[in-house]
């Protein structure tokens, strides 16, 4: 039994976060057994009174294969893919490179307080398997997908439709355990044939599997989709090929008509909003008030390597900063990187908040010297998170060595 005396901020909803000052979090068999006010607690405890406990952070959209090209700048999506991303993803064909990259990436996730992530890997079966193997060695929790491209990609990255489908299905069947799962990952419509998208959608629906892709990030990309598929909208392409649904996560979703919002809402699809990436690539401003009003679920992703950092508190801040008019409040900032993302992943019964019976995926953050921990501290944590030190991280109750 682990008993930690500390202060807790617990996400409840986009408008509510509970503050539990001076409480004892008790952990047993990898789960939170109880959270008790210290005034009512009897028993031994470890002193973390100088810290704030949060549920482990969740990154809803991140590219493992792009970890090393963070900050390698091209000012628009399509040239950036061509010049920065594709040459780097090609390097993961080399297993040694892919293994070292995976390890560096996962250790960096942990050092940033992320305990669950939804990952795109390079378009090679072996690199995807390595991403799973290294995750398993380190005890990482994630959904991982091999990025699929069977057209309009450079030759070394191009897969046959059969290769893309066969290996995705193999990976899906192979990697299913309490820590790791597969997510079908057609990169985006311009690089995926109709046949590939339809077959992925059919299989995923039959097997209740998750799917991720990118949607309406950039005007040139949208024009390209129109040219290839000729449908009334980008969203309609995914809708017609069966890719929308309650286990579908769409990266970005910036430039959308009302008809497209209705398609997303009716299909219960979710959006991974990536504010840092959106402004890095000058993709545009996420229509947060319209998305919220339409009732479409959305969460936050780092989108590394178009995102510049793996730190989800930084991305929560960017979510506020990248709205020119709508003031995102701290309770929502916390929610979107924890419980909100867990709900999108249908994992809210086990992760996303610190509640009795949930997995003990938890971080402790120590504020800067002289800082008083009180109810308003959540706001300071959200806007000045970089001043806080990650002092501990627990994955299912196991304390992870952050010095590796
Ligand atoms: N659209 C298609 N592929 C990508 C990618 O790797 N990153 C981003 N940000 N958008 C994409
Ligand atoms: Fe992305």
Short mmCIF file of C-alpha atoms and ligand atoms in Angstrom, two decimals, residues 61-63 66 80 120 214 217 251-252 274 277 303-304 306, ligand 2:
data_model
loop_
_atom_site.label_atom_id
_atom_site.label_comp_id
_atom_site.label_asym_id
_atom_site.label_seq_id
_atom_site.Cartn_x
_atom_site.Cartn_y
_atom_site.Cartn_z
CA UNK A 61 -2.53 12.88 -31.24
CA UNK A 62 1.24 12.48 -31.55
CA UNK A 63 3.66 11.19 -34.22
CA UNK A 66 8.47 12.81 -36.04
CA UNK A 80 6.53 20.60 -44.40
CA UNK A 120 1.17 7.53 -35.35
CA UNK A 214 -6.30 13.98 -40.25
CA UNK A 217 -6.16 21.16 -41.55
CA UNK A 251 -6.78 15.40 -36.12
CA UNK A 252 -7.23 19.19 -36.52
CA UNK A 274 -3.70 20.49 -31.79
CA UNK A 277 0.68 22.69 -34.54
CA UNK A 303 0.85 16.73 -32.77
CA UNK A 304 4.61 16.46 -32.34
CA UNK A 306 4.29 19.88 -36.01
FE1 LIG B 2 -0.74 14.93 -36.95
#
